Short mmCIF file of C-alpha atoms and ligand atoms in Angstrom, two decimals:
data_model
loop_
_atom_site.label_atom_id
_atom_site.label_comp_id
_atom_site.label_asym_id
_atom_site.label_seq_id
_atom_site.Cartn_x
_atom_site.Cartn_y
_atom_site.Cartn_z
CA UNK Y 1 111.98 79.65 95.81
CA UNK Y 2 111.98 80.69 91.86
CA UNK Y 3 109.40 80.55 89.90
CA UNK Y 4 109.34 80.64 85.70
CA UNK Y 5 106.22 82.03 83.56
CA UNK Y 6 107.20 80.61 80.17
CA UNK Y 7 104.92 80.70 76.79
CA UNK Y 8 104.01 84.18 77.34
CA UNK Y 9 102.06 85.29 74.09
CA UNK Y 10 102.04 89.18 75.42
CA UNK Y 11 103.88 91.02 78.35
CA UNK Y 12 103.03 94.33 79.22
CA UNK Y 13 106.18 95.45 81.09
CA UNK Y 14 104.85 99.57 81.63
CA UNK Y 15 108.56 99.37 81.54
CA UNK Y 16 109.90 103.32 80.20
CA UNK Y 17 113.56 101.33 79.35
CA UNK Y 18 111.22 98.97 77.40
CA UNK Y 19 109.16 101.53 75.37
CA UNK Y 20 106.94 104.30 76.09
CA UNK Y 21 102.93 103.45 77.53
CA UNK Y 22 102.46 99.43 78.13
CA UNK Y 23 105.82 98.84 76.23
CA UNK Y 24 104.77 95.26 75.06
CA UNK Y 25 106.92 92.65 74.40
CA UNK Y 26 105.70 88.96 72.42
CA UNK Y 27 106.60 85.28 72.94
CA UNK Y 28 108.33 86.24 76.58
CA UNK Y 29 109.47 84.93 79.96
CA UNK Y 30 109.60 85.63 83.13
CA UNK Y 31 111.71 84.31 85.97
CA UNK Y 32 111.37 85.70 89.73
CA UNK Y 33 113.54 84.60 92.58
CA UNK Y 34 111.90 84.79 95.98
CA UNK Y 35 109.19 87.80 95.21
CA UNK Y 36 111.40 89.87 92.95
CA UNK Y 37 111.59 89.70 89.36
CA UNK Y 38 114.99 88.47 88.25
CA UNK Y 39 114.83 87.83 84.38
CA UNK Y 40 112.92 88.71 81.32
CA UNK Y 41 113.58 87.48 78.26
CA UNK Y 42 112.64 85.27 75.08
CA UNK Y 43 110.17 82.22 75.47
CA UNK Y 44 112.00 79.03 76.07
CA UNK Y 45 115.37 80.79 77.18
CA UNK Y 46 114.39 80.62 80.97
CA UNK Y 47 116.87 79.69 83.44
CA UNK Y 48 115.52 76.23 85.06
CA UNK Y 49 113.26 77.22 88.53
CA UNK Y 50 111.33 75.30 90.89
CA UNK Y 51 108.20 75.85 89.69
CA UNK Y 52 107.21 76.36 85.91
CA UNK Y 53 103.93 78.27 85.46
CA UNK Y 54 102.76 77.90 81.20
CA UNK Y 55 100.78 80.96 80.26
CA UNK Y 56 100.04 79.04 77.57
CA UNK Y 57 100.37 81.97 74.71
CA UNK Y 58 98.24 83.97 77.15
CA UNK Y 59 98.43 87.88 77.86
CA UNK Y 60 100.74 88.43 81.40
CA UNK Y 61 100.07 91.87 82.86
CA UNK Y 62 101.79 93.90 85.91
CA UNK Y 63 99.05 93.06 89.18
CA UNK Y 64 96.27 96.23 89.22
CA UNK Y 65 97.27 98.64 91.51
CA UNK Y 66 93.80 99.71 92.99
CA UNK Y 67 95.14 103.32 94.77
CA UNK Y 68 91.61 104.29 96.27
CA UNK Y 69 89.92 101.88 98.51
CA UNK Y 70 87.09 102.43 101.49
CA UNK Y 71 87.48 98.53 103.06
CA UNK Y 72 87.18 100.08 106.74
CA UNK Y 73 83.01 99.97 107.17
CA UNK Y 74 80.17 97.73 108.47
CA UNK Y 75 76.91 97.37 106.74
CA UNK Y 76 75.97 97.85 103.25
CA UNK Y 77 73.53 100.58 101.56
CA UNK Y 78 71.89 99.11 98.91
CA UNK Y 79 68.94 100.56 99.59
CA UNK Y 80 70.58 104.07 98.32
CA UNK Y 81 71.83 102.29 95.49
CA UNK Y 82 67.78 101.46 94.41
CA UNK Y 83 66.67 104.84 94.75
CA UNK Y 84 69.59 106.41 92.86
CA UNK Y 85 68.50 103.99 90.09
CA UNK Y 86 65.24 105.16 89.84
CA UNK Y 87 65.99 109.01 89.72
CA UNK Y 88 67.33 110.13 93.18
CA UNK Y 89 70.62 111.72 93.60
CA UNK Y 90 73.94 111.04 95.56
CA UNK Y 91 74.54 112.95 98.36
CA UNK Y 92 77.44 113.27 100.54
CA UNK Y 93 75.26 112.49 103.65
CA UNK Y 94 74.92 108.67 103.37
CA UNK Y 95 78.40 108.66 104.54
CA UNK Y 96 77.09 108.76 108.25
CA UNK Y 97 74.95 105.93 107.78
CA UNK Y 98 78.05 104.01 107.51
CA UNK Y 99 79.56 106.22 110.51
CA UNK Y 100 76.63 104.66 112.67
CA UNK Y 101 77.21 101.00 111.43
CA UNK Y 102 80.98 101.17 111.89
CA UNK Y 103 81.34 102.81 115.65
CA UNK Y 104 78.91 100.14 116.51
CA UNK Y 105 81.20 96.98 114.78
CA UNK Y 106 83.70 94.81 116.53
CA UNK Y 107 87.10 95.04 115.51
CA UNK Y 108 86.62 91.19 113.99
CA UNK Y 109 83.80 92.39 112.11
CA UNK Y 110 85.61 95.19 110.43
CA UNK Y 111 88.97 92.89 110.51
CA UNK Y 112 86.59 90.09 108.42
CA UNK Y 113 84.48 92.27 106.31
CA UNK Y 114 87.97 94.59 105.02
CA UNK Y 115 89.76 90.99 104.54
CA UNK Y 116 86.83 89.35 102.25
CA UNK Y 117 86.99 92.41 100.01
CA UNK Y 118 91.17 92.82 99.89
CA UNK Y 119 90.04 88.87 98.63
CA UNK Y 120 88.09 89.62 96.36
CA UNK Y 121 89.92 92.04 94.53
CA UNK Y 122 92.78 89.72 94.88
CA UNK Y 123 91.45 87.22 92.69
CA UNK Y 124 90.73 89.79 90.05
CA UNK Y 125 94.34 90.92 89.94
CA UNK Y 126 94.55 93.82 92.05
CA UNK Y 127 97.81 92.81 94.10
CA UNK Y 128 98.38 96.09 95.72
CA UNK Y 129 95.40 98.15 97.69
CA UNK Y 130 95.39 101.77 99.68
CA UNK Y 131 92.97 101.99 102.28
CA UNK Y 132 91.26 104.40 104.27
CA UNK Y 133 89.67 105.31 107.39
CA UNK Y 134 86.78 107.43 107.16
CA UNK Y 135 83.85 105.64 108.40
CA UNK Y 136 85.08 106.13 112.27
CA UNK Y 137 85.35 109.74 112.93
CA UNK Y 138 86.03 109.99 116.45
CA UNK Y 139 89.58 109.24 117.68
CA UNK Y 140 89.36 105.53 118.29
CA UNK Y 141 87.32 104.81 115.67
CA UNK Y 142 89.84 106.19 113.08
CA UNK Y 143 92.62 104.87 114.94
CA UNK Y 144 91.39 101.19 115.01
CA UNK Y 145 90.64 101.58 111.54
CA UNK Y 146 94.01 102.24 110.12
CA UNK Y 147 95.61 100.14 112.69
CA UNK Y 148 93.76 97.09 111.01
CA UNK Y 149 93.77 98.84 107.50
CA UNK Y 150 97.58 98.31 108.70
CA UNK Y 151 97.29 95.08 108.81
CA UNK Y 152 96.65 94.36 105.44
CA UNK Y 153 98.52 97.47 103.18
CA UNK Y 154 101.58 99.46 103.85
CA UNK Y 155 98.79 101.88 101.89
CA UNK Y 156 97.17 103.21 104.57
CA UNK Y 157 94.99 106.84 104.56
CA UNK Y 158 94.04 108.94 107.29
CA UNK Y 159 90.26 110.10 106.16
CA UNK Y 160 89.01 111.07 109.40
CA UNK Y 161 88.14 114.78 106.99
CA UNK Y 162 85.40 112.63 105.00
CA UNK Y 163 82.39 114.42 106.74
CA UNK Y 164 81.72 116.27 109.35
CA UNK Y 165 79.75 113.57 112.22
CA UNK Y 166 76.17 114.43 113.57
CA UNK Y 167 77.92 115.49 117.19
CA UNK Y 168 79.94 118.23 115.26
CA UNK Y 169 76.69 119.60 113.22
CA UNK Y 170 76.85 122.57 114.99
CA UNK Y 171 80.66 122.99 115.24
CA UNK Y 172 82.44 122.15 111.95
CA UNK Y 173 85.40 123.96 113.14
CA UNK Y 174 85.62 122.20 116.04
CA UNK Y 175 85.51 118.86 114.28
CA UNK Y 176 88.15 120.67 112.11
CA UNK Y 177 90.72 121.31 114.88
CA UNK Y 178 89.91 117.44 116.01
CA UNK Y 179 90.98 116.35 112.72
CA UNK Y 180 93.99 117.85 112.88
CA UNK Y 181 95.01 117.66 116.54
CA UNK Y 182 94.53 114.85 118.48
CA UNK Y 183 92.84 112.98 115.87
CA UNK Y 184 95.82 113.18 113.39
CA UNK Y 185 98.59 112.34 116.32
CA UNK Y 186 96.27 109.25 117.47
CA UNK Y 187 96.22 108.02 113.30
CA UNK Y 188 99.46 109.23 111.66
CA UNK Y 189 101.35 105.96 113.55
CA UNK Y 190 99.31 103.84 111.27
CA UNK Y 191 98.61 106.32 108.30
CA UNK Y 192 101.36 106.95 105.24
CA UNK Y 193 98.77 109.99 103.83
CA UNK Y 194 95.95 111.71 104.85
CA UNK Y 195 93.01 112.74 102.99
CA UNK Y 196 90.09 114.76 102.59
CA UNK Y 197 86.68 114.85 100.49
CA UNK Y 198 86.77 118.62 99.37
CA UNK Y 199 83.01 119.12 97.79
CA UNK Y 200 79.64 120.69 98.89
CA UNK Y 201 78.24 118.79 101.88
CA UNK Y 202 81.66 118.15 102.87
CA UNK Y 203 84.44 120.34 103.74
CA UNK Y 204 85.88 123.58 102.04
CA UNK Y 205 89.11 124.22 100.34
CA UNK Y 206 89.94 126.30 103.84
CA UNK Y 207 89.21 123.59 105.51
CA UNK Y 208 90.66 120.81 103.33
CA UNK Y 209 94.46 123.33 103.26
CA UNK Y 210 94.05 122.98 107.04
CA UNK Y 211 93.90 119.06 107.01
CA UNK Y 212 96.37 118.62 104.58
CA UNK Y 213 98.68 120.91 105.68
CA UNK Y 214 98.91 119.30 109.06
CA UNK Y 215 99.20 115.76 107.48
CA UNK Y 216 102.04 116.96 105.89
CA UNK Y 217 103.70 118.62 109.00
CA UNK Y 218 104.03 115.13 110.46
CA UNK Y 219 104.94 113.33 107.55
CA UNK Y 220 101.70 112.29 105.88
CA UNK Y 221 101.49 112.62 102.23
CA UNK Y 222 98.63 114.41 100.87
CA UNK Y 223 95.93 112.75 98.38
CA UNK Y 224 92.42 114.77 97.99
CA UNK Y 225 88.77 113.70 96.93
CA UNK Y 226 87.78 116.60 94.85
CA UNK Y 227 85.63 117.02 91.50
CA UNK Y 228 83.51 114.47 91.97
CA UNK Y 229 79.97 116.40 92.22
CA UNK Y 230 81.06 119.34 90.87
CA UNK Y 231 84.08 121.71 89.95
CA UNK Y 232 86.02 122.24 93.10
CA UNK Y 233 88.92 124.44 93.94
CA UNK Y 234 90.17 121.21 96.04
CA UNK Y 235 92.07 119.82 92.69
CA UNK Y 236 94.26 123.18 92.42
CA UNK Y 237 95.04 122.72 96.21
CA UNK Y 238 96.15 119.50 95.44
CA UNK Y 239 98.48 120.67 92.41
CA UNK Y 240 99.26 123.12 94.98
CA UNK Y 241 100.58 120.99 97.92
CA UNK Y 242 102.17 118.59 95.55
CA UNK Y 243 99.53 115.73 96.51
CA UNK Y 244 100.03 112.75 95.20
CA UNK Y 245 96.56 112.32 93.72
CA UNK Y 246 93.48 113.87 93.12
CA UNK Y 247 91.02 111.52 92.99
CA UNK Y 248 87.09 111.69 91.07
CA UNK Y 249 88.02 114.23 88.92
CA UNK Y 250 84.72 113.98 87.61
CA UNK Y 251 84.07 117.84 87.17
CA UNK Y 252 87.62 119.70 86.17
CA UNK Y 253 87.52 123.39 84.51
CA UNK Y 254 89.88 124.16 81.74
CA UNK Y 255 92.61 125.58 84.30
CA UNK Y 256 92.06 122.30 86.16
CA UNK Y 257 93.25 120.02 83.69
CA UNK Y 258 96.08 122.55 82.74
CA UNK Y 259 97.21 122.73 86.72
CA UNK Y 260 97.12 118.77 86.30
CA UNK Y 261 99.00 118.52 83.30
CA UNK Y 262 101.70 120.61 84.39
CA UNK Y 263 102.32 119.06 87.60
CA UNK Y 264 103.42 115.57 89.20
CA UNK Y 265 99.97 115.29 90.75
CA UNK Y 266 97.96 112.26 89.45
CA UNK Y 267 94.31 112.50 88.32
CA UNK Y 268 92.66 108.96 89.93
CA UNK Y 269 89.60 108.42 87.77
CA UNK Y 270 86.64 106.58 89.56
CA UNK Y 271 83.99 105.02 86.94
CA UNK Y 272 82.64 102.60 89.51
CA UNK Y 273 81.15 105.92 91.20
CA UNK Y 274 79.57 107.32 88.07
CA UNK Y 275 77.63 103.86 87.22
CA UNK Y 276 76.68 103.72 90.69
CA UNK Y 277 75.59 107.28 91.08
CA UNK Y 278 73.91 107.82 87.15
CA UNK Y 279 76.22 111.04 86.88
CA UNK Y 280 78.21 111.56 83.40
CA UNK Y 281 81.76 109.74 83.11
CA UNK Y 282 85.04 111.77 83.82
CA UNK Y 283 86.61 112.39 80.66
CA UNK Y 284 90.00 111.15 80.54
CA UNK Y 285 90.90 111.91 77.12
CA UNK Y 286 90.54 115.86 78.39
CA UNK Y 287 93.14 114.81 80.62
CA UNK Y 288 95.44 112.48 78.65
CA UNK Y 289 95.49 114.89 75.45
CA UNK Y 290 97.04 117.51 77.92
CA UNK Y 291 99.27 115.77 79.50
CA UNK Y 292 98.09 114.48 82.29
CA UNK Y 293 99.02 111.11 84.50
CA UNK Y 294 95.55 109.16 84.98
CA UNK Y 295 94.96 106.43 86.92
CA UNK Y 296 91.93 104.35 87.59
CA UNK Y 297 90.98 102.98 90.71
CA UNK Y 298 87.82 101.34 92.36
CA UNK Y 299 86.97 103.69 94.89
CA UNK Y 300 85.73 100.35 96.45
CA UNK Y 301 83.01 101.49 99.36
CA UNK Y 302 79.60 100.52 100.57
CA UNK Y 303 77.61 104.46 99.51
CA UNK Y 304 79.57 105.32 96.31
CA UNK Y 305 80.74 102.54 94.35
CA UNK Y 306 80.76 98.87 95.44
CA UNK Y 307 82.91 97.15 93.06
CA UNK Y 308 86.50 95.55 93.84
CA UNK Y 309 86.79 94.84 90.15
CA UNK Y 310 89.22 96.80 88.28
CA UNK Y 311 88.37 95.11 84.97
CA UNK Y 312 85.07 96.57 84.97
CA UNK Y 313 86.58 99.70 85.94
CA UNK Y 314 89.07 99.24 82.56
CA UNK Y 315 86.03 98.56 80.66
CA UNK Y 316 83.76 101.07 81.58
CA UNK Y 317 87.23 103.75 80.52
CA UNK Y 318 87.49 102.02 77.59
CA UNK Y 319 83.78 102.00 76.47
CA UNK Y 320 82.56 105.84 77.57
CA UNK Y 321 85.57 107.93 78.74
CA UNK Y 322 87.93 108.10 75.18
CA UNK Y 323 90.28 105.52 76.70
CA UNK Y 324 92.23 103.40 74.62
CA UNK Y 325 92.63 99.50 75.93
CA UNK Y 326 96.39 100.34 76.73
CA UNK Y 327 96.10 103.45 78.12
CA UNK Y 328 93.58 102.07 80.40
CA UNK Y 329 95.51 99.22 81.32
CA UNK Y 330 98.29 101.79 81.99
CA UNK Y 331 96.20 103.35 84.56
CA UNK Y 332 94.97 100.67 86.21
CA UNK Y 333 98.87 99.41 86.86
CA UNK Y 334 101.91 101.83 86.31
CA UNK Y 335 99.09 105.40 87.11
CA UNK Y 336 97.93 103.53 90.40
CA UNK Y 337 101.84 102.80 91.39
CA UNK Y 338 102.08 106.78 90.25
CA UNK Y 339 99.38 107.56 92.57
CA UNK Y 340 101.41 106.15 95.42
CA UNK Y 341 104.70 106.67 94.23
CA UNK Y 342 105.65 103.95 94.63
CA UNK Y 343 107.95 102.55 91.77
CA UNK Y 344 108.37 98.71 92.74
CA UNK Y 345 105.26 98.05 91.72
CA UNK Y 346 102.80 98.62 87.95
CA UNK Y 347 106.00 97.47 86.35
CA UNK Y 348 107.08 94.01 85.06
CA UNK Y 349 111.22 94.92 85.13
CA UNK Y 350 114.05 93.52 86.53
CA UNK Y 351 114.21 94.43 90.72
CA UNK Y 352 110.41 95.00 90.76
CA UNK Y 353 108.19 93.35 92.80
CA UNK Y 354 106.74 90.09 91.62
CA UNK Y 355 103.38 91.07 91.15
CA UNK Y 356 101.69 89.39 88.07
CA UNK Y 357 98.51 88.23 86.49
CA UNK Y 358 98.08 85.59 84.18
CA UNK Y 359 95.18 86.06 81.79
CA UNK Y 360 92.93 83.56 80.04
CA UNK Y 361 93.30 85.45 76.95
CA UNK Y 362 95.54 86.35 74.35
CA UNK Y 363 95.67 90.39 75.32
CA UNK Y 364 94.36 93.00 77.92
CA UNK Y 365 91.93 94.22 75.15
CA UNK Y 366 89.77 92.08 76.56
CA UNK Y 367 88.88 93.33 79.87
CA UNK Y 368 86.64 95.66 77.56
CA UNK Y 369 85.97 92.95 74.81
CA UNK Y 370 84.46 90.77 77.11
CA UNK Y 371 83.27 92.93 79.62
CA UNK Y 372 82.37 90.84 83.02
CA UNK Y 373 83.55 87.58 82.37
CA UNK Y 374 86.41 86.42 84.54
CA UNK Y 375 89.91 86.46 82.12
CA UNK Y 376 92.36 86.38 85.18
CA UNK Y 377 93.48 83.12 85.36
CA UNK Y 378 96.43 83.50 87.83
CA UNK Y 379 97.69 86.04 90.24
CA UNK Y 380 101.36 85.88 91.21
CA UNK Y 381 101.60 88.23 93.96
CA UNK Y 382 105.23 88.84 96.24
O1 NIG L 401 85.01 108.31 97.34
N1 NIG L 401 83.40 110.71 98.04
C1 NIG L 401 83.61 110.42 99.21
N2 NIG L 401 83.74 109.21 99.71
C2 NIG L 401 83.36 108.06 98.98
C3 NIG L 401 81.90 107.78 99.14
C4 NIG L 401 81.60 107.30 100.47
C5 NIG L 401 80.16 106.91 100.74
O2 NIG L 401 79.21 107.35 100.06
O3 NIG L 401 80.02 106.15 101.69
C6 NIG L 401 83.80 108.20 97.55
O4 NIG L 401 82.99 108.21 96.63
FE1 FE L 402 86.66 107.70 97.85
#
């Protein structure tokens, strides 16, 4: 099967051999040959394929690569979300709320719920999606989790270090040695990285070394949830082990953002937590003027931040945290493929994947110029 986009007003490749950032190119097309992108070239200069799609002078962009998702959980907590509104603040303790709901869900239920979301995002544009556990917390729990997580994302994540449960209140450590015993063998069949939320209310940066460190023993690669309530020495650690990502970023110190900058360690910025918790933006030109890769993500979940839109996650970096339009897209595509190293993917090239969306507009700018209205017109996913 081939398929041609033809008319293509604007193209953002993210392609390096193309130009540096978004590396645009005008009046394109784009020919892909059974899920892998074959051609580029001129508008009108297409090879003949079996279906022609016409953007019609429209903007084509690389699919969003959303690389921090919560999809495993039952129940929703917009209750929380009221209060916060009217003055109360996010704690790190809702999280078992969702424990309770999830233990007590079918494996349909969570199979159903995880698949309407991965849908929803879908028809925004997001054609790649990591998912964690995190919501289970005892062996089976986390294991079902990522063995349905499986199901629908080679971009799995072992989270089973996202609190400690009620039945280990009085025995963190214990729940500790769980996490990375027989927890971690029962999970790392379905898991490619493991995680941990490193903040107060949580676990330490002891703690968090432990978990990681055992991840990586069996061939997990590391991604951390640090910074997001405050400064924590969990984003060093992750420079440190040569994580993947750090991901909130919210609070960094000065030596934070220089560890960053001067490391292959991606800084995932979250917006869709700071609307939904009231607290101040990350600032990602800190980050970007040193040197630093950012990507954006939805952190999609039902305590912190229940949006599957990444457009509203461009918008919101675009509007209050110093990004420019590009750079933002940039994020949202080529720094979420960064995020899972994964280099198929964020890139319209020759030999990557055929991941594209179509856009109802003539240019990306718009996610932010028109914030909320629905600009993806097509999504082209391998
Ligand atoms: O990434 N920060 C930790 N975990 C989620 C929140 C989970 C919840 O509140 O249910 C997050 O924000
Ligand atoms: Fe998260």
């Amino acid at each position: 099967m081939t398929t041609v986009i033809d008319r293509i007003g604007l193209l953002v490749t993210n392609d390096p051999a193309v130009g540096a950032g978004t590396a645009e190119l005008r009046d394109a097309a784009v020919f892909i040959d059974d899920g892998t992108i074959v051609w580029i070239g001129d508008a009108g200069r297409a090879p003949h394929a079996d279906e022609r799609i016409d953007a019609r002078g429209g903007c084509v962009i690389p699919g969003f690569v959303d690389s921090h998702s919560h999809l495993m959980f039952a129940g929703d907590r917009a209750d929380e979300f009221e209060f916060r509104m009217a003055g109360r603040p996010y704690t790190a303790g809702g999280i078992r709320r969702t424990v309770g709901l999830t233990r007590a869900a079918t494996d349909d239920e969570l199979r159903a719920n995880a698949q309407r979301l991965r849908a929803e995002m879908r028809a925004q544009g997001t054609t790649t999606v990591e998912i964690k556990s995190g919501y289970g917390l005892t062996i089976d729990d986390e294991s079902r989790a990522l063995r349905i997580a499986r199901e629908i994302t080679p971009e799995t994540t072992y989270l089973g270090a996202h609190v400690v449960p009620a039945e280990f209140a009085d025995d963190p450590a214990g729940y500790v040695d769980l996490v990375t015993g027989a927890m971690l063998d029962a999970a790392a069949p379905h898991a490619r990285w493991i995680d941990v939320f490193c903040e107060t209310g949580a676990f330490d940066v002891d703690q968090a070394r432990a978990i990681l460190t055992a991840g990586q023993a069996v061939g997990l690669g590391a991604r951390v949830h640090a910074g997001q309530l405050g400064e924590s020495a969990g984003v060093q650690l992750a420079v440190e082990l040569g994580a993947a990502s750090v991901d909130h970023c919210t609070f960094l110190s000065d030596a934070d953002v220089d560890a960053l900058a001067h490391s292959s360690t991606v800084a995932t910025l979250l917006p869709g937590v700071e609307f939904s918790t009231r607290q101040p933006y990350p600032n990602a030109r800190r980050l970007l003027d040193a040197g630093a890769t950012v990507a954006l993500a939805c952190d999609c979940n039902p305590g912190s931040s229940f949006t599957s839109s990444m457009a509203f996650c461009i918008a919101v970096a675009v509007r209050d945290m110093g990004m420019t339009p590009a750079e933002a897209l940039w994020a949202a595509t080529a720094g979420g493929a960064a995020a899972l190293q994964r280099t198929d993917i964020g890139r319209i090239a020759v030999g990557a994947r055929a991941d594209l969306v179509v856009l109802d507009a003539p240019s990306y700018v718009h996610f932010a110029y028109r914030p909320g209205v629905p600009i993806v017109k097509r999504v082209l996913a391998a």
